[in-house]
PDB file of C-alpha atoms in Angstrom:
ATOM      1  CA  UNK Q 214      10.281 -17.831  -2.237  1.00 42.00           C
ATOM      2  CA  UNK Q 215       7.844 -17.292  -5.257  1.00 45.00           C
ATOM      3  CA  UNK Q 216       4.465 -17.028  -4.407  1.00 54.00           C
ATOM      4  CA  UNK Q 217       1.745 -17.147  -6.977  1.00 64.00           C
ATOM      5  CA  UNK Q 218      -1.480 -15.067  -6.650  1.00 72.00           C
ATOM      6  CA  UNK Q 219      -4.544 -16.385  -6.211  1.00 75.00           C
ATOM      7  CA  UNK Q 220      -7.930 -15.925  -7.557  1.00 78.00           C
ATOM      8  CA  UNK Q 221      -9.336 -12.495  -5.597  1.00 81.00           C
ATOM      9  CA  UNK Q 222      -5.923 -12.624  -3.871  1.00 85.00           C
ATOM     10  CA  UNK Q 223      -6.678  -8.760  -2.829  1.00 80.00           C
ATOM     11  CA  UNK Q 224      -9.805  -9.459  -1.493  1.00 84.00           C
ATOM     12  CA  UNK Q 225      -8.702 -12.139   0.724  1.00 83.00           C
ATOM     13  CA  UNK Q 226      -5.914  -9.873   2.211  1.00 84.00           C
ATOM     14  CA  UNK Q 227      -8.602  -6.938   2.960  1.00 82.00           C
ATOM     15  CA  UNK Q 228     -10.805  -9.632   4.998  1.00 81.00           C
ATOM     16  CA  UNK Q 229      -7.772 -11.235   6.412  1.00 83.00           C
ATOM     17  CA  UNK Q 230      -5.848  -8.600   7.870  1.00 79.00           C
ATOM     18  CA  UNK Q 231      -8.616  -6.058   8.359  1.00 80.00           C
ATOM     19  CA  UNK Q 232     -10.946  -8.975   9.610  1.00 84.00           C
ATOM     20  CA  UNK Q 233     -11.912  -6.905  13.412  1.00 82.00           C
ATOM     21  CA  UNK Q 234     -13.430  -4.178  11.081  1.00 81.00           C
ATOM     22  CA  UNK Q 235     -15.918  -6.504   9.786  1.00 88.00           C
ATOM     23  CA  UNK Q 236     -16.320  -7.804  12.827  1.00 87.00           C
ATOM     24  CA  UNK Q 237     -17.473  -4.475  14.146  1.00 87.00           C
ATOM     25  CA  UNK Q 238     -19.611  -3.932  11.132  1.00 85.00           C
ATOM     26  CA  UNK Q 239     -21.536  -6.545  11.513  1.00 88.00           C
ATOM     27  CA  UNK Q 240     -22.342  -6.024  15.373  1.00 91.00           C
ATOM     28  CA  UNK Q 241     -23.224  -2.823  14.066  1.00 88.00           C
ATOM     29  CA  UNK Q 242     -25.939  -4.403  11.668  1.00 89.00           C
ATOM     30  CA  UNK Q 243     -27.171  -6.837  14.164  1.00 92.00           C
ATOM     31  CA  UNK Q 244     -27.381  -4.085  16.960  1.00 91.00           C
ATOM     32  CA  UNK Q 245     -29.233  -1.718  14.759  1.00 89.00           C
ATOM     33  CA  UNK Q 246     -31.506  -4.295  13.763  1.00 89.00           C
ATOM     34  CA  UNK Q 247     -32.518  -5.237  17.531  1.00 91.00           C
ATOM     35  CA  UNK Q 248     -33.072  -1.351  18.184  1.00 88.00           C
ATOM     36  CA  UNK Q 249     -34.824  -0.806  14.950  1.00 86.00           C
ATOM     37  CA  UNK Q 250     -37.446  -3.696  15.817  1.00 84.00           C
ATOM     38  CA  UNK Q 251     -37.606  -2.779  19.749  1.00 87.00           C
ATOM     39  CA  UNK Q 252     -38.128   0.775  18.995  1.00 85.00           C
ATOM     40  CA  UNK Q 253     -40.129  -0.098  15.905  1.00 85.00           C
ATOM     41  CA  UNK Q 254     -37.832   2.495  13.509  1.00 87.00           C
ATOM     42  CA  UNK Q 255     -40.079   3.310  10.876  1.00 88.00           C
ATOM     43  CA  UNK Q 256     -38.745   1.277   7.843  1.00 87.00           C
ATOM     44  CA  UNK Q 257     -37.364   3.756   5.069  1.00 88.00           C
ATOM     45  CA  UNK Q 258     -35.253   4.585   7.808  1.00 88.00           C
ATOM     46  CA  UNK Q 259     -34.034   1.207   8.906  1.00 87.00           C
ATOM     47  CA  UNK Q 260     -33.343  -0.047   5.368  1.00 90.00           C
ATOM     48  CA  UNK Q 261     -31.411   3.495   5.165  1.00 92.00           C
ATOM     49  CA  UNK Q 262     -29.612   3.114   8.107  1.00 90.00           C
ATOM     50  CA  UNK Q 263     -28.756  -0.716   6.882  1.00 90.00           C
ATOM     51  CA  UNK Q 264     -27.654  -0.047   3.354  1.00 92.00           C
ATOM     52  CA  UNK Q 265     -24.979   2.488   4.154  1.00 90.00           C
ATOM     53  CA  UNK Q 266     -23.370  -0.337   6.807  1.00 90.00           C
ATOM     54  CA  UNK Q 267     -23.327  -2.842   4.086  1.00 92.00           C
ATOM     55  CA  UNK Q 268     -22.136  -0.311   1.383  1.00 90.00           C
ATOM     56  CA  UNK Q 269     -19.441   0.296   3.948  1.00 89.00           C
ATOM     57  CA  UNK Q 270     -18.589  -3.623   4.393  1.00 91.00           C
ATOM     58  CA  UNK Q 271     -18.655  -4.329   0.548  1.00 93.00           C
ATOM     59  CA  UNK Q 272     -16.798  -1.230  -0.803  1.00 95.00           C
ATOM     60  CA  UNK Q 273     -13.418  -2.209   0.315  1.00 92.00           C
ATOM     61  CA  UNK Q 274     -13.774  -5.832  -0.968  1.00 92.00           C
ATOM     62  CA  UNK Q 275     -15.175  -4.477  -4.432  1.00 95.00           C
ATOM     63  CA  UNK Q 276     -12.400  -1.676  -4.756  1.00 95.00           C
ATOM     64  CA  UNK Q 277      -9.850  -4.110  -3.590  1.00 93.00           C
ATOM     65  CA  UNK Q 278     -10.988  -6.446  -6.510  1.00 94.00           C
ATOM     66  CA  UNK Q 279     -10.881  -4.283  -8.977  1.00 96.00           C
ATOM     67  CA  UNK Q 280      -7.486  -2.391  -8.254  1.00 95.00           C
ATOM     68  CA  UNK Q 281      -5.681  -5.425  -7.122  1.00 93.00           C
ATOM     69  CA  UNK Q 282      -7.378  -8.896  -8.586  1.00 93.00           C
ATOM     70  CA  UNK Q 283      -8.607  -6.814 -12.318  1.00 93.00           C
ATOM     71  CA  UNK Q 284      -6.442  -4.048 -12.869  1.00 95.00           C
ATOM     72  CA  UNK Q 285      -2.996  -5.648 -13.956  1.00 94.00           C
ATOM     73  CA  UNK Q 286      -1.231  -4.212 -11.299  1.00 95.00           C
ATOM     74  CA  UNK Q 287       0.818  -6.999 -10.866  1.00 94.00           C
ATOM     75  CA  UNK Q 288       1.749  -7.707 -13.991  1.00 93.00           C
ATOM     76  CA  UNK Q 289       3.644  -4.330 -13.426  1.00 93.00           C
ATOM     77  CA  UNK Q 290       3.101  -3.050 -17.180  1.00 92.00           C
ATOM     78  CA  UNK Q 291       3.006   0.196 -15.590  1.00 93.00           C
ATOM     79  CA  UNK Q 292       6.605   0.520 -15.432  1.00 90.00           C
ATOM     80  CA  UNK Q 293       7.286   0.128 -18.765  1.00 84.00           C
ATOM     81  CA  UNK Q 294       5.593   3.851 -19.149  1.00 83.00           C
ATOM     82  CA  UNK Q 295       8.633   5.328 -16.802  1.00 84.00           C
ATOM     83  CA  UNK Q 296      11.566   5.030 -18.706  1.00 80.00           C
ATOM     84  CA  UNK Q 297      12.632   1.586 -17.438  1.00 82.00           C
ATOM     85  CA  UNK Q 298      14.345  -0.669 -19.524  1.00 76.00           C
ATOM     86  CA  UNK Q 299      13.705  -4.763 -17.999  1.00 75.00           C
ATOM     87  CA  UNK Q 300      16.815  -5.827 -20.584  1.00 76.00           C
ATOM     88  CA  UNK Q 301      19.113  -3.674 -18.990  1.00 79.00           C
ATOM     89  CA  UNK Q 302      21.432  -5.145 -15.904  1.00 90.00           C
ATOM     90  CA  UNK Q 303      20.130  -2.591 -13.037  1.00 95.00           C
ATOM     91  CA  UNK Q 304      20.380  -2.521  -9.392  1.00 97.00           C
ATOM     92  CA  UNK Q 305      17.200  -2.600  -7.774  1.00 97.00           C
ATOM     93  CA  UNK Q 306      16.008  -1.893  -4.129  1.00 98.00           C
ATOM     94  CA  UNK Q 307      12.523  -3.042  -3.265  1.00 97.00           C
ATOM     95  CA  UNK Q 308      11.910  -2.386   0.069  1.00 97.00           C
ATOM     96  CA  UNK Q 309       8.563  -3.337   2.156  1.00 94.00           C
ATOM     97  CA  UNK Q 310       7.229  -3.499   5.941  1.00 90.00           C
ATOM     98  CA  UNK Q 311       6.804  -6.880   5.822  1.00 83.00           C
ATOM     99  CA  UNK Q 312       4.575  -8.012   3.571  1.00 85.00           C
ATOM    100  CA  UNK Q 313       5.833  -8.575   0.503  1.00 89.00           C
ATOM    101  CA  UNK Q 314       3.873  -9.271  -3.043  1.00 89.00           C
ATOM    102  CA  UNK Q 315       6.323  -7.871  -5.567  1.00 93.00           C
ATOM    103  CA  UNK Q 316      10.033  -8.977  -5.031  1.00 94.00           C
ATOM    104  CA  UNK Q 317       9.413 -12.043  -7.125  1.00 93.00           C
ATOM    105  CA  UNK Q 318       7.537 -10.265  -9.819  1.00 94.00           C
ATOM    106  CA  UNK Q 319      10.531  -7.956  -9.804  1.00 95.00           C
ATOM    107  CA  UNK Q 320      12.699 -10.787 -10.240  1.00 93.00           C
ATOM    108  CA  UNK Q 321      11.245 -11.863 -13.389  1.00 93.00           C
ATOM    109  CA  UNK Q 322      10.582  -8.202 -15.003  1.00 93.00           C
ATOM    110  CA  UNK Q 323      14.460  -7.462 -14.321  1.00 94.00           C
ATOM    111  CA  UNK Q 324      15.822 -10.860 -14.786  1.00 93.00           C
ATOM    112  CA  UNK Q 325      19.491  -8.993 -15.907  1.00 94.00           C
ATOM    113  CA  UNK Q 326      19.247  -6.922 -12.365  1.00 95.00           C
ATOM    114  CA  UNK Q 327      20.409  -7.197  -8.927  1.00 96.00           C
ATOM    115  CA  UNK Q 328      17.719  -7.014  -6.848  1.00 96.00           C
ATOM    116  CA  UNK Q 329      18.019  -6.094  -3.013  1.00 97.00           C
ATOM    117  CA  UNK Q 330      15.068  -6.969  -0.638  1.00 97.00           C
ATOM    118  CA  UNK Q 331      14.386  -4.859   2.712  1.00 97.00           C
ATOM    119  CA  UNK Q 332      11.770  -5.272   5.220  1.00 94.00           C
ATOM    120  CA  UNK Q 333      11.712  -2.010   7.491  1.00 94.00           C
ATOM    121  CA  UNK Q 334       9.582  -2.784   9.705  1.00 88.00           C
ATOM    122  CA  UNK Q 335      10.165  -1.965  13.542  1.00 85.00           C
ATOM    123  CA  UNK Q 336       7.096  -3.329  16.114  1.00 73.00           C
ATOM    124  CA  UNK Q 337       7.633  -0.697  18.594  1.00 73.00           C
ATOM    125  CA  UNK Q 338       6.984   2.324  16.486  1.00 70.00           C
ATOM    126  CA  UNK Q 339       4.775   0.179  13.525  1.00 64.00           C
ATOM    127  CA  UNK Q 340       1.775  -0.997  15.151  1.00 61.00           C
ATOM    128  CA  UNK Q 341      -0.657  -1.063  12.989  1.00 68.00           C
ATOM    129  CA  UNK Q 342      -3.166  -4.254  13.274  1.00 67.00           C
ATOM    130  CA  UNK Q 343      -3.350  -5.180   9.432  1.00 61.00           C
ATOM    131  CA  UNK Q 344       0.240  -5.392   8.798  1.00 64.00           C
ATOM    132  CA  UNK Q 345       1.045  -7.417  12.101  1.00 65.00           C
ATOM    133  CA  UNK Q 346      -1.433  -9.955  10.851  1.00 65.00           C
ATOM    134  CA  UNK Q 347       0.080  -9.418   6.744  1.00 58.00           C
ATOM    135  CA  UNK Q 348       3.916 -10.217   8.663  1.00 61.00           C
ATOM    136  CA  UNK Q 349       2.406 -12.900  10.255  1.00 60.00           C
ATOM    137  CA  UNK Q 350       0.714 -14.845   7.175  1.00 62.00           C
ATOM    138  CA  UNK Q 351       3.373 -13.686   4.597  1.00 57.00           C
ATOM    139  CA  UNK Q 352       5.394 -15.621   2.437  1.00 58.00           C
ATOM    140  CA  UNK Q 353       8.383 -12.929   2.026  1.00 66.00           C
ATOM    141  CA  UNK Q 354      11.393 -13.301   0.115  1.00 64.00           C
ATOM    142  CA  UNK Q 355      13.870 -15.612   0.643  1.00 67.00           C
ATOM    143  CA  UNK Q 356      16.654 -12.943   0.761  1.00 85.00           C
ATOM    144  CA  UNK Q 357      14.878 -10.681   2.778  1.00 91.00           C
ATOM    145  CA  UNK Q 358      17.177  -8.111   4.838  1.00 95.00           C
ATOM    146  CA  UNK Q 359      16.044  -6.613   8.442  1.00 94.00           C
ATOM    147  CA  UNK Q 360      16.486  -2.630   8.125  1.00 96.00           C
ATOM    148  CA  UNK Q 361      15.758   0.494  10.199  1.00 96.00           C
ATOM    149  CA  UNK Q 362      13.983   3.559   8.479  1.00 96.00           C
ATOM    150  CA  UNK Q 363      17.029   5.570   9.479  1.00 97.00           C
ATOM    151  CA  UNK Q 364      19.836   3.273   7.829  1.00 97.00           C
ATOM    152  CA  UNK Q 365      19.805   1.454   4.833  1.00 98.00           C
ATOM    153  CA  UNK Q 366      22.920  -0.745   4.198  1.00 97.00           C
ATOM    154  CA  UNK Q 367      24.040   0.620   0.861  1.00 98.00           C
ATOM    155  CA  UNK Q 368      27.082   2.679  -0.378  1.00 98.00           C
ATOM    156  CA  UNK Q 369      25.818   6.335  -1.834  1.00 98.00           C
ATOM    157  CA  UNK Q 370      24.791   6.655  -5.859  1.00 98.00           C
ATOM    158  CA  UNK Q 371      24.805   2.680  -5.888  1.00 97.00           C
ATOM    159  CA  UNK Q 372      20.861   2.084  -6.737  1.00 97.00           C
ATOM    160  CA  UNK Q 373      19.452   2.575 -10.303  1.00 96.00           C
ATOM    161  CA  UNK Q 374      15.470   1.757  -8.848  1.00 97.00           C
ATOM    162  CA  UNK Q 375      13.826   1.735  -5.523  1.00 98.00           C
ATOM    163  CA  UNK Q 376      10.605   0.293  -5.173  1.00 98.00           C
ATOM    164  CA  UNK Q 377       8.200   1.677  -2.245  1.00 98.00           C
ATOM    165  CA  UNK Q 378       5.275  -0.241  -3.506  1.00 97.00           C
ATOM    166  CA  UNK Q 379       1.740   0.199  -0.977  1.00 94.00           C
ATOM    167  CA  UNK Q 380       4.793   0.333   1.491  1.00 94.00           C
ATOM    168  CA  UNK Q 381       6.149   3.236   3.078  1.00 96.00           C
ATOM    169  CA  UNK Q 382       2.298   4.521   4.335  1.00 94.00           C
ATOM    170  CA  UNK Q 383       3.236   2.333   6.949  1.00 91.00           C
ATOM    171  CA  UNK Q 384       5.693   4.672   8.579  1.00 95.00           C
ATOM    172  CA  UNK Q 385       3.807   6.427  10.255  1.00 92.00           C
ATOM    173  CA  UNK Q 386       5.668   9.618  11.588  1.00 94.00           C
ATOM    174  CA  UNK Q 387       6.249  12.710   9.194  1.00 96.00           C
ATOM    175  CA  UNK Q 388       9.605  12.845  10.815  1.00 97.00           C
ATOM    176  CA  UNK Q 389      10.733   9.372  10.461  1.00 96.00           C
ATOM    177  CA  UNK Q 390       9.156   9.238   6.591  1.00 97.00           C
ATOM    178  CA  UNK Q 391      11.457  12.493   5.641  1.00 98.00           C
ATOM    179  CA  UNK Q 392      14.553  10.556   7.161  1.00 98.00           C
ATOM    180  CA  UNK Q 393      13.925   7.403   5.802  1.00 98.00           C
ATOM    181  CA  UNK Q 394      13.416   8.964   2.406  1.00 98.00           C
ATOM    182  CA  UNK Q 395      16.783  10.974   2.971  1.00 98.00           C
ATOM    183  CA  UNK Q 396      18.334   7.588   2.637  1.00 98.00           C
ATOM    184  CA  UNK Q 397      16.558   6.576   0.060  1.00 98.00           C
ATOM    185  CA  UNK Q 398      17.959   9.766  -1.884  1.00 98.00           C
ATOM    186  CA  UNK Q 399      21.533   8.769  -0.371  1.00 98.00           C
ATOM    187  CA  UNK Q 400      21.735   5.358  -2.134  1.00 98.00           C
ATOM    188  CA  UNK Q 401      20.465   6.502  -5.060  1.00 98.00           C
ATOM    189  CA  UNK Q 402      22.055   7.363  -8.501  1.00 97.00           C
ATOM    190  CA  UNK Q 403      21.801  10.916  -9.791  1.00 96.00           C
ATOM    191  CA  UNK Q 404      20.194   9.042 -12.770  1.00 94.00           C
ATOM    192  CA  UNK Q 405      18.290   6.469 -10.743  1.00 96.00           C
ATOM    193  CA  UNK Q 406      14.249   6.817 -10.041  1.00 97.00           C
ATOM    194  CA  UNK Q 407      12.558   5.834  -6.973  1.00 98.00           C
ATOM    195  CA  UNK Q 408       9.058   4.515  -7.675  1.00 98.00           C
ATOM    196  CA  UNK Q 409       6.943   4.438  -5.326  1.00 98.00           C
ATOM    197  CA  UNK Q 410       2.925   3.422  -5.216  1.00 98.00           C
ATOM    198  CA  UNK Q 411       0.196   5.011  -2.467  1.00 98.00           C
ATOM    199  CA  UNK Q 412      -3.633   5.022  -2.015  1.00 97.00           C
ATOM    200  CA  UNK Q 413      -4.042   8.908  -0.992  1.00 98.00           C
ATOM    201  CA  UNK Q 414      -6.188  10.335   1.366  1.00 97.00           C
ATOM    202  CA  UNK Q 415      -8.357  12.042  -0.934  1.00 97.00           C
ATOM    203  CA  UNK Q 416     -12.279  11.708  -2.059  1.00 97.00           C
ATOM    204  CA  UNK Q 417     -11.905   8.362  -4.111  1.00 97.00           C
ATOM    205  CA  UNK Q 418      -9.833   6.357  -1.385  1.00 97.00           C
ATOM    206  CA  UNK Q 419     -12.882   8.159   1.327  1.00 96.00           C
ATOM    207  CA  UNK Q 420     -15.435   6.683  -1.016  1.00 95.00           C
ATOM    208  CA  UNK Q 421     -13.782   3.427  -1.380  1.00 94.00           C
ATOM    209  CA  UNK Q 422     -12.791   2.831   2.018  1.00 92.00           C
ATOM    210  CA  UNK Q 423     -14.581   5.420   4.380  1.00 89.00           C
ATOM    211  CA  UNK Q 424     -13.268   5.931   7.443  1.00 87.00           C
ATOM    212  CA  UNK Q 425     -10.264   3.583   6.881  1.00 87.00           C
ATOM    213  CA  UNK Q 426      -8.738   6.003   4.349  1.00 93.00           C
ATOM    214  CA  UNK Q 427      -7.290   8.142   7.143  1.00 94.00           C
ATOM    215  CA  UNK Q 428      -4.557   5.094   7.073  1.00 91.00           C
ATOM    216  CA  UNK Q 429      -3.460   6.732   3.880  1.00 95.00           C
ATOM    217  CA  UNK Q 430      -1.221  10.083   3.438  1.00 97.00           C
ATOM    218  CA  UNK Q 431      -2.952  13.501   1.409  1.00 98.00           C
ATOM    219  CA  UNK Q 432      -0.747  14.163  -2.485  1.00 98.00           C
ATOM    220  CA  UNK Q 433       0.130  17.216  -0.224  1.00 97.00           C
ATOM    221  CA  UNK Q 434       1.980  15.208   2.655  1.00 98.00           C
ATOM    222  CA  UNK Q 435       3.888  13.215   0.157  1.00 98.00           C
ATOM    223  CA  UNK Q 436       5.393  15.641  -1.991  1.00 98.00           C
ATOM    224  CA  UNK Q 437       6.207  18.040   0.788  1.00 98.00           C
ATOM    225  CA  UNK Q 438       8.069  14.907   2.492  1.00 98.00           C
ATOM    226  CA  UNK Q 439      10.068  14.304  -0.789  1.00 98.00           C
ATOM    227  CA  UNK Q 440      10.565  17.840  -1.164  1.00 98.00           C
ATOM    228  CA  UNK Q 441      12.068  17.666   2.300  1.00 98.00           C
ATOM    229  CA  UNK Q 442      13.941  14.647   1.432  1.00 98.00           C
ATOM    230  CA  UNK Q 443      15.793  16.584  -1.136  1.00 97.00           C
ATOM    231  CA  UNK Q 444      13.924  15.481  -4.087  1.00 98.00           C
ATOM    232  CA  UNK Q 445      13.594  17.941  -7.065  1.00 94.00           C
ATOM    233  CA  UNK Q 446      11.853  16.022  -9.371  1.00 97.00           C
ATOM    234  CA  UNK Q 447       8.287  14.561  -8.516  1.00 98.00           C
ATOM    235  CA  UNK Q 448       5.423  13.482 -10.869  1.00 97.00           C
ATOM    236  CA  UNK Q 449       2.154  11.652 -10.410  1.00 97.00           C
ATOM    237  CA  UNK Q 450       0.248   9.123 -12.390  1.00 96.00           C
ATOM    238  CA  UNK Q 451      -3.059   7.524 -11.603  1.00 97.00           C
ATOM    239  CA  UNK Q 452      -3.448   3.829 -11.955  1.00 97.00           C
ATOM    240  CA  UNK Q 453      -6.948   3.389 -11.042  1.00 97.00           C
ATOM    241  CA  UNK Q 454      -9.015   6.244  -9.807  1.00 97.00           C
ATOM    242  CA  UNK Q 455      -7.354   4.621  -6.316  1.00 98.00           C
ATOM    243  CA  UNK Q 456      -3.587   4.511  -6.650  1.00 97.00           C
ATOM    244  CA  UNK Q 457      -1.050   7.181  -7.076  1.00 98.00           C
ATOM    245  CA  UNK Q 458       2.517   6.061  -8.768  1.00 97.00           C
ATOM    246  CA  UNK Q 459       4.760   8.704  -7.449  1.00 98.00           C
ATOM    247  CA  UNK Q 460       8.066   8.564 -10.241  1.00 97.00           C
ATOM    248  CA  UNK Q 461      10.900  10.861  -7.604  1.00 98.00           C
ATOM    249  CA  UNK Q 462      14.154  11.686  -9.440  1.00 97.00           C
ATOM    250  CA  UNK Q 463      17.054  13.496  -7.341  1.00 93.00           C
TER     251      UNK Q 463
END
């Protein structure tokens, strides 16, 4: 099913799905500002103290706006730069843990292509709270296929792209990431590319989304998982001082 985006789309999805976080930020203001007036916190202090709580509520929503509602990234310009031609007839894997933004945008970049959809994601060993609520409130699409991390149901060299778009974070185990991206190097062609798109855990994600960047994986924990994967070929572009597109060749 195609699903259009709406105006601060990304912002909606970071209140949405990470909605008990603000929750617990703003206890945290209104508990701080019944100690501050019993204990009569001197008020430098107490505006301090306040500040850095709403700093830490708003810079999510404001990073989120400006790398998902301002940026382009779903136009998907950005693959142009890799090498990619739309006109050509390609086959195309994107695959996703549920929540899934791009397949139709895919659709109509590679209109030639065959594109595959796959949803990995298992609710025993995926439990984060976000993207139970995302799989929940998610149009995906309509040809969506159910897949484990440790099979996908494709002959060898048959894939020209595979798209791991904000996806494969999600997977949470080194182990499990290094076998599902063995697979991912199974079904692909010695010619193909595997693109794949990840906030990292490094100063600008910690800035943007403080504590909440520990959901993301260090530069150093992805290529050492590709490298383990049997990858030889891995470079990095920045799209946003925020997101890392990792462009993996066999």
């Amino acid at each position: 099913m195609e699903t259009n985006r709406t105006k601060f789309q990304g912002v909606k999805n970071i209140l949405n799905f990470n909605r008990h976080y603000y929750y617990l930020g703003f206890g945290a203001l209104i508990l701080f500002s019944l100690v501050a007036y019993i204990f009569e916190i001197p008020t430098f202090w107490n505006q301090l103290v306040i500040i850095f709580i709403l700093l830490g509520l708003a810079m999510p929503l404001l990073v989120s706006a400006y790398v998902y509602d301002y940026s382009g990234y779903y136009k998907l310009e950005w693959l142009e730069n890799k090498r990619i031609k739309t006109s050509n007839s390609l086959s195309i894997v994107n695959i996703h843990a549920g929540f899934d933004e791009t397949s139709h945008l895919l659709n109509k970049k590679f209109p030639k292509s065959n594109l595959r959809v796959f949803d990995f994601y298992n609710p025993k060993d995926h439990t984060e709270i976000a993207i139970q609520r995302a799989r929940k409130e998610g149009i995906n699409h309509s040809k969506t296929e159910q897949i484990s991390t440790d099979l996908i149901p494709l002959e060898t060299n048959s894939s020209d792209l595979i798209c791991l778009l904000s996806a494969a974070h999600e997977i949470r185990s080194n182990q499990e990431k290094v076998i599902f991206l063995k697979e991912c190097k199974r079904i692909l062609k010695s010619t193909g590319k595997v693109i794949m798109v990840e906030h990292l855990r490094d100063l600008p994600n910690f800035m943007a989304f403080h504590v909440g960047f520990t959901h993301f994986f260090s530069r150093k924990t992805w290529k050492k998982s590709l490298k383990q994967a049997g990858f030889s070929k891995i470079s990095e572009e920045k799209f946003t001082p925020f997101l890392s597109i990792f462009t993996v060749e066999p």
